[in-house]
Amino acid sequence: MPMKVHVQTRLNGEEVEFLCEPRQSLLEVLRDVLGLTGSKEGCNNGNCGACSVILDGVLVNSCCVLGVETAGREVTTIEGIASPDGLHPLQQKFLEHAALQCGICTPGFIVAAKALLDKNPHPTEHQVRYWLAGNLCRCTGYDKIIRAVLDAAQTTEAKV
Amino acid sequence: MAETTTYKVIGTRPIRHDGVDKVTGRAIYGADVQMAGLLHGKVLRSPHAHARIRSIDVSRALALPGVKAVMTGADLPPAEDRIINLGEGAVNLKYLSNNILAGDKVLYKGHPVVAVAATSPHLAEEALALIHVDYEVLPPVLDVREAMQDSAPLLHENLKTKSLGQETDKVSNVATHTQFKLGDVEKGFQEADVVIEREFTTATVHQGYIEPHNATAMWNPDGQLTIWESTQGAFTVQRQLAPVLGIAVAQIRVIPAEIGGGFGGKINLYLEPIAAVLSQKTGHPVKVLMNRAEVFESTGPTPGSYIRVKMGATKDGRVTAAQAYMAYEAGGYPGSPIGAGMMCIFSPYDIPNVLIDGFDVVVNKPKTAPYRAPGATNAAFASETVVDELCEKLGLDPLQFRLRNAAKEGTRRPDGPTHPRIGYLETVQAALDSDHYRTPLEGPNVGRGVASGYWFNVGLQSSVSINVNADGSVTLVEGSTDIGGTRASIAMQAAEVLGLKAEEVRPIVADTASVGYNDVTGGSRTTFASGYAAIEAAQDVVRQMTERAARIWKVEPPDVTFADGVFHHNNEADQRLTFQEVAAQLGRTGGPVTGRATVAPRGVGGAFATHIVDLQVDPETGKVTVLRYTAVQDVGKAIHPSYVEGQMQGGAVQGIGWALNEEYFYNNTGAMANASFLDYRMPTSLDLPMIDTILVEVPNPGHPFGVRGVGEVPIVPPVAAIANAIYRATGVRLRHSPMSPGRVMTEVLAKG
Amino acid sequence: MWIPSLLQSLTDGVDKVVVSGATVGEIIDHLEARFPGVKDRLVQGGEIRPHIAVAIDGDVSPEGLEQDVQESSEIHFIPALSGGR
């Protein structure tokens, strides 16, 4: 059995440390080592976006990142999107627009949409669709998701 | 409750009760289940599409440190070749058991053969690599028409064609032949001025839910087995698991987690017996997960098919006869949805002479499972394309043609019964009147297509109980796992009866030990049947609360009236008690109040949809871009319109993927070459415009609020609508799905 | 009662009959008296064959042979849809 590596990183604004095998992906570390099951496995090869997290400000599929690669870096997961004051506007708009049905893709979409709005606070519909093309949804047909993201962009708090 | 009633809660759009958990990542889906001492299971699957198993050697796997148990089909009780009745359907126990872990043969690449449990998922995978299975490889058959030939390799040694209680005496790959007949098609075709006969083929397509299958089992030494998993039906799992494991239903508790999509694919047993037996062998809870390739190769896609349709009409556009020959691939074991496909193919139309022959055929592909209106999309692709050709030959607008021939209440379906009150005509009219249809389509290589579809919906059984809390809120205990917002639609129906706000009804989805029996979340039945149960349970609460108000006022229940959440004293106008005020006094008026209901409602209303699509074909690549899409549907009564719209949009987009790109590519050894989301190409947000919806409400008289099922019919028309639009854009009719760029180019180039 | 087309060889091509009976089981028995061989195609081991469903006036009934029928009921035998959708 491979020796575990001790990793220190910053996760959702907090310093954390964990042990993991070198072969474990960040997705496995989040789910199986840290108990953060909000990021989901849909394909494990970077094609569905259900495992989306933000790594040093960049949107990534955590199934394609190794746990050991996060040492000394900054990770944001779905669990870090809401604040103690309440839901992020994206989360609120997803609820109001009924932009989820089974909800399995929702964490990935919200993280991906936040990464978009952090870079481009006022995207066009085409820009939203292009950015989110790496997140698969099988239930909604995307219509209400796109509307929710565009509506969230209108809310000034989205800039924060 | 009358059609013109103004509702307080029905028809509004409250935030769903489980919404916050789902947007924050807190909701627990099957793979998220954690517990102490958990072991991880993995399954070794056949690399061959058709083979006999000569021997299995697991010794090296068992010797690997960290591997705690290994199992094969021999660890399940011997499965008899007999039918077991699940209550809402029948399955052959031997087929069910052998599909979970192979017996003496493997029938598709991906067929499970051996399972291991280890202390980590990576170790379990290492163990699989140490197992040696010796196969005698046999030639596979991968196409339905080839499988029906006398020369085809046979999958089962004693499968003979059944035909309504009668069996042939020849072993075959054709499991059943079914027939529907109305009138006399020969006479009908003679009366026609135009007759068109065409052949169609469709490729194997998967439901494509983003969440792979999962199951966690703990088999205690006292014989009690608990399963945690994502499933469309906890009770259905329980009822299948008992005979497969050879134990009593009473020993099994199934606790459904949240489910990440199902569409019919998460009803059959796959991993549960494996997790259960591994747990029994190890004394630990065992979690087994599928990866994406396993989902494609080893769970149930929808059938590939061959369909021949012949239709005849008079020159003024009346259909006189329709005939279909339909052969569906069942996969390795019998049980394709051929019957359902036959029930839907011509059902939007009033046709006096119909003959449909349907065949269920086994092939060396994974055993098919239901996929949203199973069988109907294939059928509509064929029939609605032929209808479109008829319209063109007769010079008739396709929607006007549908108005002229529309099935109505009382129209006889080809399978025999007549339609109850339905809203097909209304959907066609709404499509004609829509902004989409009235807006001219302009541009190079563009085309507009329409198509209709039907799904009969089911009712089946549901149970609900409602507990009244001290503050006048209520907890609604139901058993329908929530795939698309049904917690909300069920709670809203109870809220309407109780005079409460939607937020004051807290729904929970309970397990098999905590709620009465419920059939699956599927068949477009949940808002209808579980809603029906919620209504009756709420009425039971009102009855009991009325008695309590009467007791408070020292009168008899008939002296009290309940309206809009308030109890009124019939004889003293100023005496009133709110629901909340009575709830606060339950303890001293007789004790807790729980309302309950169990239903098996008849009066299921069928669903119709008519879709319009505008698209553009790139003449250099054959790529089809959907420009505009409108889904029109009779929804009965939309309890929560946002989630009804969501069903229509989601189903339409699955149909678009089916039409334009999705298929299983098989290589010549019978292996699926594209078992990943990269190459099994489902629509992304970039592939689509907004999906417009028009909700037509023709209430179903069989439900107190007029609900009819909405979830499935949206996937029925899109493939045909797109085929018809491609024709108008290119002048070429495609009769194979998917109409992927390569195929479009081939046909367009061939036309010259 | 509507005779499924695949059974019409046993009924001399007759596609519907008026049969008396208070339950589906009684109706099938009366039908068997007129057209021998029909019952065996519909019933096995005292129950409706597993792949066949009975629809009374368009509604599929789970009660099988015990299902009560009215004088004017229409009865159809259609394929049972197994295993959920």
mmCIF file of C-alpha atoms in Angstrom, chain B residues 444-445 616-624 729-730 741 744-745 748-749:
data_model
loop_
_atom_site.group_PDB
_atom_site.id
_atom_site.type_symbol
_atom_site.label_atom_id
_atom_site.label_comp_id
_atom_site.label_asym_id
_atom_site.label_seq_id
_atom_site.Cartn_x
_atom_site.Cartn_y
_atom_site.Cartn_z
ATOM 1 C CA PRO B 444 -29.972 29.289 -45.720
ATOM 2 C CA ASN B 445 -30.242 25.587 -44.951
ATOM 3 C CA GLN B 616 -30.022 24.915 -39.474
ATOM 4 C CA VAL B 617 -27.820 22.341 -41.190
ATOM 5 C CA ASP B 618 -24.208 23.200 -41.969
ATOM 6 C CA PRO B 619 -23.746 22.054 -45.569
ATOM 7 C CA GLU B 620 -20.030 21.428 -45.084
ATOM 8 C CA THR B 621 -20.115 19.362 -41.922
ATOM 9 C CA GLY B 622 -23.657 18.077 -41.551
ATOM 10 C CA LYS B 623 -23.818 19.615 -38.098
ATOM 11 C CA VAL B 624 -27.328 20.523 -37.037
ATOM 12 C CA ALA B 729 -33.572 22.127 -44.563
ATOM 13 C CA THR B 730 -31.856 19.652 -46.887
ATOM 14 C CA PRO B 741 -23.227 15.023 -38.753
ATOM 15 C CA VAL B 744 -26.438 13.846 -42.507
ATOM 16 C CA MET B 745 -23.500 14.470 -44.824
ATOM 17 C CA VAL B 748 -27.006 14.858 -48.415
ATOM 18 C CA LEU B 749 -24.027 13.968 -50.599
#
